[in-house]
JSON list of C-alpha atoms in Angstrom, two decimals:
[
{"chain": "I", "resi": 1, "resn": "LEU", "atom": "CA", "xyz": [161.27, 177.05, 106.25]},
{"chain": "I", "resi": 2, "resn": "LYS", "atom": "CA", "xyz": [164.12, 177.64, 104.87]},
{"chain": "I", "resi": 3, "resn": "ASP", "atom": "CA", "xyz": [167.45, 176.10, 103.93]},
{"chain": "I", "resi": 4, "resn": "GLY", "atom": "CA", "xyz": [171.07, 177.99, 104.45]},
{"chain": "I", "resi": 5, "resn": "ASP", "atom": "CA", "xyz": [170.91, 180.30, 101.41]},
{"chain": "I", "resi": 6, "resn": "GLY", "atom": "CA", "xyz": [167.38, 181.19, 102.16]},
{"chain": "I", "resi": 7, "resn": "LYS", "atom": "CA", "xyz": [165.27, 179.13, 99.49]},
{"chain": "I", "resi": 8, "resn": "PRO", "atom": "CA", "xyz": [162.43, 177.52, 100.78]},
{"chain": "I", "resi": 9, "resn": "LEU", "atom": "CA", "xyz": [162.23, 173.88, 101.95]},
{"chain": "I", "resi": 10, "resn": "HIS", "atom": "CA", "xyz": [160.12, 171.37, 100.37]},
{"chain": "I", "resi": 11, "resn": "TYR", "atom": "CA", "xyz": [158.58, 168.08, 101.91]},
{"chain": "I", "resi": 12, "resn": "ASP", "atom": "CA", "xyz": [156.54, 165.67, 100.00]},
{"chain": "I", "resi": 13, "resn": "LYS", "atom": "CA", "xyz": [154.97, 164.45, 103.38]},
{"chain": "I", "resi": 14, "resn": "MET", "atom": "CA", "xyz": [154.42, 165.84, 106.66]},
{"chain": "I", "resi": 15, "resn": "PHE", "atom": "CA", "xyz": [153.55, 163.68, 109.61]},
{"chain": "I", "resi": 16, "resn": "TYR", "atom": "CA", "xyz": [152.18, 164.91, 112.94]},
{"chain": "I", "resi": 17, "resn": "ILE", "atom": "CA", "xyz": [153.00, 162.69, 115.94]},
{"chain": "I", "resi": 18, "resn": "GLY", "atom": "CA", "xyz": [151.31, 163.47, 119.40]},
{"chain": "I", "resi": 19, "resn": "GLU", "atom": "CA", "xyz": [152.40, 161.97, 122.47]},
{"chain": "I", "resi": 20, "resn": "ASN", "atom": "CA", "xyz": [150.07, 161.62, 125.13]},
{"chain": "I", "resi": 21, "resn": "ASP", "atom": "CA", "xyz": [150.07, 160.69, 128.88]},
{"chain": "I", "resi": 22, "resn": "LEU", "atom": "CA", "xyz": [147.21, 159.43, 130.17]},
{"chain": "I", "resi": 23, "resn": "TYR", "atom": "CA", "xyz": [146.40, 158.84, 133.94]},
{"chain": "I", "resi": 24, "resn": "VAL", "atom": "CA", "xyz": [143.87, 156.24, 134.55]},
{"chain": "I", "resi": 25, "resn": "PRO", "atom": "CA", "xyz": [142.79, 155.73, 138.79]},
{"chain": "I", "resi": 26, "resn": "LYS", "atom": "CA", "xyz": [143.50, 152.39, 140.00]},
{"chain": "I", "resi": 27, "resn": "ASP", "atom": "CA", "xyz": [141.63, 150.55, 143.00]},
{"chain": "I", "resi": 28, "resn": "GLU", "atom": "CA", "xyz": [143.17, 149.07, 145.90]},
{"chain": "I", "resi": 29, "resn": "ASN", "atom": "CA", "xyz": [143.60, 145.92, 144.34]},
{"chain": "I", "resi": 30, "resn": "GLY", "atom": "CA", "xyz": [145.60, 147.68, 141.45]},
{"chain": "I", "resi": 31, "resn": "LYS", "atom": "CA", "xyz": [143.01, 147.53, 138.99]},
{"chain": "I", "resi": 32, "resn": "TYR", "atom": "CA", "xyz": [141.76, 150.13, 136.71]},
{"chain": "I", "resi": 33, "resn": "LYS", "atom": "CA", "xyz": [138.71, 151.68, 138.07]},
{"chain": "I", "resi": 34, "resn": "THR", "atom": "CA", "xyz": [135.53, 152.65, 135.96]},
{"chain": "I", "resi": 35, "resn": "TYR", "atom": "CA", "xyz": [132.73, 155.74, 136.16]},
{"chain": "I", "resi": 36, "resn": "GLU", "atom": "CA", "xyz": [129.81, 156.12, 135.32]},
{"chain": "I", "resi": 37, "resn": "THR", "atom": "CA", "xyz": [130.76, 159.66, 133.89]},
{"chain": "I", "resi": 38, "resn": "PRO", "atom": "CA", "xyz": [133.66, 161.69, 133.51]},
{"chain": "I", "resi": 39, "resn": "GLY", "atom": "CA", "xyz": [132.80, 164.08, 135.86]},
{"chain": "I", "resi": 40, "resn": "GLU", "atom": "CA", "xyz": [133.02, 161.42, 138.78]},
{"chain": "I", "resi": 41, "resn": "SER", "atom": "CA", "xyz": [136.45, 160.02, 137.69]},
{"chain": "I", "resi": 42, "resn": "TYR", "atom": "CA", "xyz": [138.04, 163.79, 138.14]},
{"chain": "I", "resi": 43, "resn": "ALA", "atom": "CA", "xyz": [139.03, 163.65, 141.78]},
{"chain": "I", "resi": 44, "resn": "ASP", "atom": "CA", "xyz": [141.00, 160.14, 141.31]},
{"chain": "I", "resi": 45, "resn": "THR", "atom": "CA", "xyz": [142.22, 160.94, 138.17]},
{"chain": "I", "resi": 46, "resn": "MET", "atom": "CA", "xyz": [143.61, 164.45, 139.29]},
{"chain": "I", "resi": 47, "resn": "GLU", "atom": "CA", "xyz": [145.17, 162.71, 142.46]},
{"chain": "I", "resi": 48, "resn": "VAL", "atom": "CA", "xyz": [146.70, 160.23, 140.01]},
{"chain": "I", "resi": 49, "resn": "ALA", "atom": "CA", "xyz": [148.06, 162.86, 137.58]},
{"chain": "I", "resi": 50, "resn": "ARG", "atom": "CA", "xyz": [149.29, 165.29, 140.35]},
{"chain": "I", "resi": 51, "resn": "LYS", "atom": "CA", "xyz": [152.41, 162.40, 141.18]},
{"chain": "I", "resi": 52, "resn": "LEU", "atom": "CA", "xyz": [153.13, 162.94, 137.34]},
{"chain": "I", "resi": 53, "resn": "ILE", "atom": "CA", "xyz": [153.53, 159.14, 136.39]},
{"chain": "I", "resi": 54, "resn": "PRO", "atom": "CA", "xyz": [151.54, 158.11, 133.57]},
{"chain": "I", "resi": 55, "resn": "THR", "atom": "CA", "xyz": [149.94, 154.74, 133.73]},
{"chain": "I", "resi": 56, "resn": "HIS", "atom": "CA", "xyz": [149.72, 154.43, 129.92]},
{"chain": "I", "resi": 57, "resn": "GLU", "atom": "CA", "xyz": [151.49, 156.48, 126.81]},
{"chain": "I", "resi": 58, "resn": "VAL", "atom": "CA", "xyz": [150.19, 156.27, 123.61]},
{"chain": "I", "resi": 59, "resn": "PHE", "atom": "CA", "xyz": [150.72, 158.03, 120.38]},
{"chain": "I", "resi": 60, "resn": "ASN", "atom": "CA", "xyz": [147.87, 160.09, 118.29]},
{"chain": "I", "resi": 61, "resn": "GLY", "atom": "CA", "xyz": [145.46, 159.14, 120.87]},
{"chain": "I", "resi": 62, "resn": "SER", "atom": "CA", "xyz": [145.32, 155.16, 121.08]},
{"chain": "I", "resi": 63, "resn": "VAL", "atom": "CA", "xyz": [147.16, 152.05, 121.18]},
{"chain": "I", "resi": 64, "resn": "GLY", "atom": "CA", "xyz": [148.47, 151.14, 117.41]},
{"chain": "I", "resi": 65, "resn": "ALA", "atom": "CA", "xyz": [147.28, 154.37, 116.15]},
{"chain": "I", "resi": 66, "resn": "LEU", "atom": "CA", "xyz": [150.57, 154.68, 113.85]},
{"chain": "I", "resi": 67, "resn": "THR", "atom": "CA", "xyz": [150.22, 151.15, 113.10]},
{"chain": "I", "resi": 68, "resn": "GLY", "atom": "CA", "xyz": [149.33, 148.36, 110.17]},
{"chain": "I", "resi": 69, "resn": "LYS", "atom": "CA", "xyz": [146.99, 150.38, 108.23]},
{"chain": "I", "resi": 70, "resn": "ASN", "atom": "CA", "xyz": [147.84, 153.83, 109.83]},
{"chain": "I", "resi": 71, "resn": "ALA", "atom": "CA", "xyz": [151.24, 153.38, 109.21]},
{"chain": "I", "resi": 72, "resn": "LEU", "atom": "CA", "xyz": [153.59, 156.54, 108.65]},
{"chain": "I", "resi": 73, "resn": "THR", "atom": "CA", "xyz": [155.00, 155.52, 105.56]},
{"chain": "I", "resi": 74, "resn": "ALA", "atom": "CA", "xyz": [157.36, 157.20, 102.94]},
{"chain": "I", "resi": 75, "resn": "LYS", "atom": "CA", "xyz": [159.07, 156.15, 99.63]},
{"chain": "I", "resi": 76, "resn": "VAL", "atom": "CA", "xyz": [162.85, 156.10, 98.69]},
{"chain": "I", "resi": 77, "resn": "GLY", "atom": "CA", "xyz": [163.54, 159.53, 97.69]},
{"chain": "I", "resi": 78, "resn": "GLU", "atom": "CA", "xyz": [160.59, 161.25, 99.71]},
{"chain": "I", "resi": 79, "resn": "THR", "atom": "CA", "xyz": [160.76, 164.17, 101.62]},
{"chain": "I", "resi": 80, "resn": "VAL", "atom": "CA", "xyz": [159.00, 164.07, 104.96]},
{"chain": "I", "resi": 81, "resn": "MET", "atom": "CA", "xyz": [158.56, 166.42, 107.68]},
{"chain": "I", "resi": 82, "resn": "ILE", "atom": "CA", "xyz": [157.28, 165.30, 111.03]},
{"chain": "I", "resi": 83, "resn": "VAL", "atom": "CA", "xyz": [156.13, 167.41, 113.61]},
{"chain": "I", "resi": 84, "resn": "HIS", "atom": "CA", "xyz": [156.28, 165.34, 117.31]},
{"chain": "I", "resi": 85, "resn": "SER", "atom": "CA", "xyz": [154.30, 167.31, 120.44]},
{"chain": "I", "resi": 86, "resn": "GLN", "atom": "CA", "xyz": [154.53, 165.91, 124.23]},
{"chain": "I", "resi": 87, "resn": "ALA", "atom": "CA", "xyz": [152.91, 168.52, 126.83]},
{"chain": "I", "resi": 88, "resn": "ASN", "atom": "CA", "xyz": [153.77, 167.03, 129.36]},
{"chain": "I", "resi": 89, "resn": "ARG", "atom": "CA", "xyz": [157.85, 166.65, 129.27]},
{"chain": "I", "resi": 90, "resn": "ASP", "atom": "CA", "xyz": [161.14, 166.40, 127.17]},
{"chain": "I", "resi": 91, "resn": "THR", "atom": "CA", "xyz": [160.83, 163.56, 124.89]},
{"chain": "I", "resi": 92, "resn": "ARG", "atom": "CA", "xyz": [162.67, 162.74, 121.63]},
{"chain": "I", "resi": 93, "resn": "PRO", "atom": "CA", "xyz": [161.66, 160.47, 119.12]},
{"chain": "I", "resi": 94, "resn": "HIS", "atom": "CA", "xyz": [164.57, 158.57, 117.64]},
{"chain": "I", "resi": 95, "resn": "LEU", "atom": "CA", "xyz": [164.56, 158.15, 113.64]},
{"chain": "I", "resi": 96, "resn": "ILE", "atom": "CA", "xyz": [166.00, 155.50, 111.60]},
{"chain": "I", "resi": 97, "resn": "GLY", "atom": "CA", "xyz": [167.37, 157.06, 108.59]},
{"chain": "I", "resi": 98, "resn": "GLY", "atom": "CA", "xyz": [168.61, 160.14, 107.52]},
{"chain": "I", "resi": 99, "resn": "HIS", "atom": "CA", "xyz": [167.13, 162.97, 108.64]},
{"chain": "I", "resi": 100, "resn": "GLY", "atom": "CA", "xyz": [167.90, 166.84, 108.12]},
{"chain": "I", "resi": 101, "resn": "ASP", "atom": "CA", "xyz": [169.58, 166.09, 104.69]},
{"chain": "I", "resi": 102, "resn": "TYR", "atom": "CA", "xyz": [168.52, 169.46, 103.71]}
]
């Protein structure tokens, strides 16, 4: 990446945030179903996924993956690049603080 004058940008840190939609089948009582093997869950999971309404949304693969000891941290004055991905729909993280300051 380059700035408006063509000079390379420098970042002190880079963070990747993957946003994942999970589709977990439920039984007739609304409880999540369990299966002996992933293959056994395929048909039910595909039925849930076709509706495009996720049962869970997580960042970096699991609940709490970016909190506590895994929190994304930076010091005042550090420059950070954040790469965000979400394969299924258009979402945009809302950052707190200065951004796009180059």
